Short mmCIF file of C-alpha atoms in Angstrom, two decimals:
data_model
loop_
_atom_site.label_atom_id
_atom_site.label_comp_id
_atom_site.label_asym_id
_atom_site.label_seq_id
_atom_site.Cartn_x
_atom_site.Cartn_y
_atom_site.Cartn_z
CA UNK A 1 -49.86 30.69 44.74
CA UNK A 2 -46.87 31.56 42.42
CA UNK A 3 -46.12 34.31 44.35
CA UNK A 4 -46.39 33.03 47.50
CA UNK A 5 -44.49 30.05 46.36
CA UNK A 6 -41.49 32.70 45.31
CA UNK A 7 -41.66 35.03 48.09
CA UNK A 8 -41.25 32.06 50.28
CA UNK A 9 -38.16 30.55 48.46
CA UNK A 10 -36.50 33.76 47.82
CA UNK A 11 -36.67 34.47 52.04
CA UNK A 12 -35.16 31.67 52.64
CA UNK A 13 -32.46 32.23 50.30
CA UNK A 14 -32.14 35.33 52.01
CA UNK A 15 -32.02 33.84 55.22
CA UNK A 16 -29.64 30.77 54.86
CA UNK A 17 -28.57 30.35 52.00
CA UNK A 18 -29.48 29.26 48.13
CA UNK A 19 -27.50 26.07 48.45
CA UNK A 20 -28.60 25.71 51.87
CA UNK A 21 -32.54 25.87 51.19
CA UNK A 22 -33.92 22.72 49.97
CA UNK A 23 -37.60 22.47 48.01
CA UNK A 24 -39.07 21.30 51.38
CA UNK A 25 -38.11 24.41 53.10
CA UNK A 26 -39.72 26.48 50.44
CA UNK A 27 -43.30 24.53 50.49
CA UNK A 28 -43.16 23.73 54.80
CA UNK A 29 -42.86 28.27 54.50
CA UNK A 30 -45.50 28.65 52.63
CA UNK A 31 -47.71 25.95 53.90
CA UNK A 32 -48.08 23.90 50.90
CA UNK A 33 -47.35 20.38 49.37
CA UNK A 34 -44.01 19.59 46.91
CA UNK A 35 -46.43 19.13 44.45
CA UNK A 36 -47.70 22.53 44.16
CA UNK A 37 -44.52 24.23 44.37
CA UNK A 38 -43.33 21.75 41.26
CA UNK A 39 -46.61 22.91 39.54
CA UNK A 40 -45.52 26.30 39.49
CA UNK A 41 -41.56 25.81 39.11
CA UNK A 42 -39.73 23.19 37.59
CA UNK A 43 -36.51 23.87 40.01
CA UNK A 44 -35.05 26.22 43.01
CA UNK A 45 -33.72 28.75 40.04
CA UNK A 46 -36.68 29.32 38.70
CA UNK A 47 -38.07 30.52 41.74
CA UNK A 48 -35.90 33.06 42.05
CA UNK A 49 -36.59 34.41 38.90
CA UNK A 50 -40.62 34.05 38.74
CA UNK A 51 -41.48 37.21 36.55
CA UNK A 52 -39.33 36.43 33.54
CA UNK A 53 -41.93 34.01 31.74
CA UNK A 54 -44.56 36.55 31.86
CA UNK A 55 -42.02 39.01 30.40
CA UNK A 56 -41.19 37.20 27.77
CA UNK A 57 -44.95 36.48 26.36
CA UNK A 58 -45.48 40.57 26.97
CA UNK A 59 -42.28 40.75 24.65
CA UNK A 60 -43.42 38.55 21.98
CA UNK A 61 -47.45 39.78 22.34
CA UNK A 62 -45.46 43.90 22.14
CA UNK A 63 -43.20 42.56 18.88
CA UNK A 64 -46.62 40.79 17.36
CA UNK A 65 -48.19 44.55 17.40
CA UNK A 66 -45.44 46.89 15.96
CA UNK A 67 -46.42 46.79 12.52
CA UNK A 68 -44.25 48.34 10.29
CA UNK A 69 -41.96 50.20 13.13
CA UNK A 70 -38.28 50.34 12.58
CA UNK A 71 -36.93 47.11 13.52
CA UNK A 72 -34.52 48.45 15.90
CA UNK A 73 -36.67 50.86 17.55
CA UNK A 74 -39.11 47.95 18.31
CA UNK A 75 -36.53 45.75 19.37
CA UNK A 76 -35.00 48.48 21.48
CA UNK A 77 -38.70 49.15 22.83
CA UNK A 78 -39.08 45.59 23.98
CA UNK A 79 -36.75 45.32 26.01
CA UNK A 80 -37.64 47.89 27.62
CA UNK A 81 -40.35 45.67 28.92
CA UNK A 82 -37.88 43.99 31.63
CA UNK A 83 -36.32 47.03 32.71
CA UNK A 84 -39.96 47.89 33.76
CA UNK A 85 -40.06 44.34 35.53
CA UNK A 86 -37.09 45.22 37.36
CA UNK A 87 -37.73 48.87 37.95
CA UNK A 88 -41.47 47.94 39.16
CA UNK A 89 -39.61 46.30 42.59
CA UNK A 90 -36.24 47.82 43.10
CA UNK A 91 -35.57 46.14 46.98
CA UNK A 92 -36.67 42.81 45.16
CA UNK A 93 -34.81 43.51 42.05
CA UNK A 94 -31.04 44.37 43.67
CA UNK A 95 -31.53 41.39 46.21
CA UNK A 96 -31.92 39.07 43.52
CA UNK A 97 -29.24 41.04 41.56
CA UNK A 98 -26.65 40.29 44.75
CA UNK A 99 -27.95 36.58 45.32
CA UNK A 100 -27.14 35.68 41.83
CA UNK A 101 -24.01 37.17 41.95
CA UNK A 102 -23.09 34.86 44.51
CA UNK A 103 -24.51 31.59 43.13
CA UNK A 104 -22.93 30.59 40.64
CA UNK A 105 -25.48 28.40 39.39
CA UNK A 106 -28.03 31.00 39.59
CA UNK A 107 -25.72 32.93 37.19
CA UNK A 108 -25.50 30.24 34.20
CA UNK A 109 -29.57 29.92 35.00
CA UNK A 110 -29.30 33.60 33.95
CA UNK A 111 -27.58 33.98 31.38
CA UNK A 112 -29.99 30.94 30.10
CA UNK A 113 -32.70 33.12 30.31
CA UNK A 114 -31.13 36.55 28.85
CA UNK A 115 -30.00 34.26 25.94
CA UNK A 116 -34.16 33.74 25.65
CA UNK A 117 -35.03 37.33 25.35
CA UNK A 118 -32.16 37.56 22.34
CA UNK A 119 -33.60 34.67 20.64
CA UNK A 120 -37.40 36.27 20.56
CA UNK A 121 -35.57 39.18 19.54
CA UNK A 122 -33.62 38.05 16.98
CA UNK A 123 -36.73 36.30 15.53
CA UNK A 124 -38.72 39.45 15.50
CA UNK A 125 -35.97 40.94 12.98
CA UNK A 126 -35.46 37.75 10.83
CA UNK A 127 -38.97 38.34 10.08
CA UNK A 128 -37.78 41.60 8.94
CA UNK A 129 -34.52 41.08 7.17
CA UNK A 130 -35.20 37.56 6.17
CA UNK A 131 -33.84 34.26 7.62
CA UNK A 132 -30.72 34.40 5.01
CA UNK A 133 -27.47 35.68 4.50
CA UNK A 134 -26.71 39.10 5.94
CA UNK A 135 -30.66 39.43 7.01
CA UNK A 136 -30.41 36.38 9.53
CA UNK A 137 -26.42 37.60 10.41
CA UNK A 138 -28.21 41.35 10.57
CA UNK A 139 -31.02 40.26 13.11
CA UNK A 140 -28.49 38.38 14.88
CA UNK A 141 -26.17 40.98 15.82
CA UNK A 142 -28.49 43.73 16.68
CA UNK A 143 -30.36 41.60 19.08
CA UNK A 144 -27.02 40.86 20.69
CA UNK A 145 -26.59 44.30 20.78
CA UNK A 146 -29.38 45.25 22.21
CA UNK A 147 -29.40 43.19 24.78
CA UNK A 148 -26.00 43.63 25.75
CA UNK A 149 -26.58 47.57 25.86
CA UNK A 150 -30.07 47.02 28.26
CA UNK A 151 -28.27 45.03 30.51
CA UNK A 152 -25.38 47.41 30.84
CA UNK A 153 -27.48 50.27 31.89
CA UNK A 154 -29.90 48.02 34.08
CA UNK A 155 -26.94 46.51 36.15
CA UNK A 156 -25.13 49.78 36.36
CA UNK A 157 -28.47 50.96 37.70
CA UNK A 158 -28.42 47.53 40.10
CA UNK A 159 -25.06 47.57 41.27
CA UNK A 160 -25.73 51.54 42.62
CA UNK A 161 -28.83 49.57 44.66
CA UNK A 162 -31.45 50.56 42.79
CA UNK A 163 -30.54 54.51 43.40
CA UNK A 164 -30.97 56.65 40.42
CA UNK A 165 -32.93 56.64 37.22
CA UNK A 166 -32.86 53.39 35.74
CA UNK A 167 -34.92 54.33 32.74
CA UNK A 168 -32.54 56.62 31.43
CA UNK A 169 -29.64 54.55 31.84
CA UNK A 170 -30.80 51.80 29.77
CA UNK A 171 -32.20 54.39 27.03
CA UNK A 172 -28.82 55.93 27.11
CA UNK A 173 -27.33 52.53 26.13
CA UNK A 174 -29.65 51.68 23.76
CA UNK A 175 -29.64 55.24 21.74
CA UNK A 176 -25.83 53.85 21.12
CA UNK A 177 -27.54 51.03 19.17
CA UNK A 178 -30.11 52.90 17.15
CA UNK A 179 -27.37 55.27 16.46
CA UNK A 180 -25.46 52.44 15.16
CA UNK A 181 -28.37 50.26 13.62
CA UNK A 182 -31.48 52.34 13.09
CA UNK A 183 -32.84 53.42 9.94
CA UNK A 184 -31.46 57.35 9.64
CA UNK A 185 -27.70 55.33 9.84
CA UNK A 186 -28.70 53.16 7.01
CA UNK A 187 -29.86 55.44 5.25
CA UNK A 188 -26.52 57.63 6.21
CA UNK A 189 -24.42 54.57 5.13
CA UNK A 190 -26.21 54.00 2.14
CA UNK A 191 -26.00 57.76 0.89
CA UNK A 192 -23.57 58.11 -2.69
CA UNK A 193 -21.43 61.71 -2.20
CA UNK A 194 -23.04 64.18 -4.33
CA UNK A 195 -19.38 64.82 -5.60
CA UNK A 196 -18.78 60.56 -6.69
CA UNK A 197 -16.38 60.26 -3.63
CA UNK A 198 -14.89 56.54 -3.36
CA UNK A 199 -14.41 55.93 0.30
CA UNK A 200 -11.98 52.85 0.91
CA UNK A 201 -11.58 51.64 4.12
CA UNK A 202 -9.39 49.04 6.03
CA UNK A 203 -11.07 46.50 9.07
CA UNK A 204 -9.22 44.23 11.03
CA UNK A 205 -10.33 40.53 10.41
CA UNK A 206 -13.05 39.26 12.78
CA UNK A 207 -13.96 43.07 13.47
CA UNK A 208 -17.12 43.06 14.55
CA UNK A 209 -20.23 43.96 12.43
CA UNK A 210 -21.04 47.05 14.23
CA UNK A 211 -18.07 48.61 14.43
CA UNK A 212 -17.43 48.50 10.49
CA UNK A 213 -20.63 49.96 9.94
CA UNK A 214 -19.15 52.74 12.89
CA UNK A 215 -16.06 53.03 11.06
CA UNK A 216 -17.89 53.32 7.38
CA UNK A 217 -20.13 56.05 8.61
CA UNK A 218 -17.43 57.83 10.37
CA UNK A 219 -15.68 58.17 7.37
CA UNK A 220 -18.14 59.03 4.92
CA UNK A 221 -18.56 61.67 7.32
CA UNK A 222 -15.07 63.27 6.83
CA UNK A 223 -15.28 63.05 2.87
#
């Protein structure tokens, strides 16, 4: 029934209009009462983006099972989970990609729910680091990170509608952040010179985390 519910409302949508769809157009389509399409969906916006819920319990059940993986690489595997939503219906995936572009309250319902897959994200690695100081700052940033590099590679991969390979867009934006944030660039980061080298090195004020840790490594590279 959800996805009869959603196939109906996104039609419509299609057809006249987000704005111009009501709830009663949605459940008179797919032959059903208000109350079941409320039982399923709290409003219009979360119709048109059905799938995410289920994605996010995969991503916490995937994050409950890693173990002791590197943080990053299981944070970067996660999300690969909704790339694999998306990528599973490409024609459903770049319509809803163009609709939201065009509502804008679909967009703010968006970002509401990308800001939810950073949050279980960030919680997986404060778990890791710990929930103080740098460890909760630490978890913070590389969840932003990652999410911000996913998304870049799965809307390039959207805007080209849904040509190409999506897969190895998003895993060439996220090898950025393991290259900035997984263990061998700790470990780099962390590594004395054999010879005692001091490296000193000057950041702008309100730089942001990862590119000092960019710039450090880049240097201790040149000593």
């Amino acid at each position: 029934m959800r996805e009869v519910l959603a196939e109906a409302a996104f039609a419509l949508f299609l057809e006249r209009g987000f704005e111009q769809t009501t709830v009663d157009d949605i459940v008179a389509r797919a032959g059903v009462g208000r109350r079941s399409f409320f039982r399923y969906f709290p409003s219009k916006e979360d119709a048109v983006f059905p799938d995410h819920e289920r994605c996010l319990a995969d991503m916490t059940a995937f994050l409950a099972t890693v173990g002791d993986m590197d943080p990053v690489d299981a944070v970067c595997d996660a999300a690969r989970l909704v790339l694999r939503m998306y990528s599973a219906n490409p024609e459903f995936s770049v319509q809803r990609y163009r609709l939201t572009r065009e509502v804008p309250g679909l967009r703010t319902y968006e970002l509401s729910v990308v800001r939810r897959y950073e949050q279980t994200l960030a919680g997986h690695l404060r778990g890791r680091y710990g929930e103080s100081g740098d460890g909760a700052l630490r978890a913070e940033v590389i969840a932003a990170s990652v999410v911000a590099a996913h998304n870049n590679g799965l809307r390039t991969w959207l805007r080209s509608g849904g040509e190409g390979d999506a897969e190895a867009a998003v895993d060439h934006a996220l090898a950025l952040v393991r290259q900035v944030w997984g263990s061998a660039a700790a470990a780099g980061a962390s590594m004395p010179s054999s010879e005692g080298d001091v490296v000193v090195m000057v950041a702008a004020k309100g730089a942001p985390m990862w590119r000092v840790v960019q710039q450090v490594e880049a240097a201790i590279g040149q000593v």
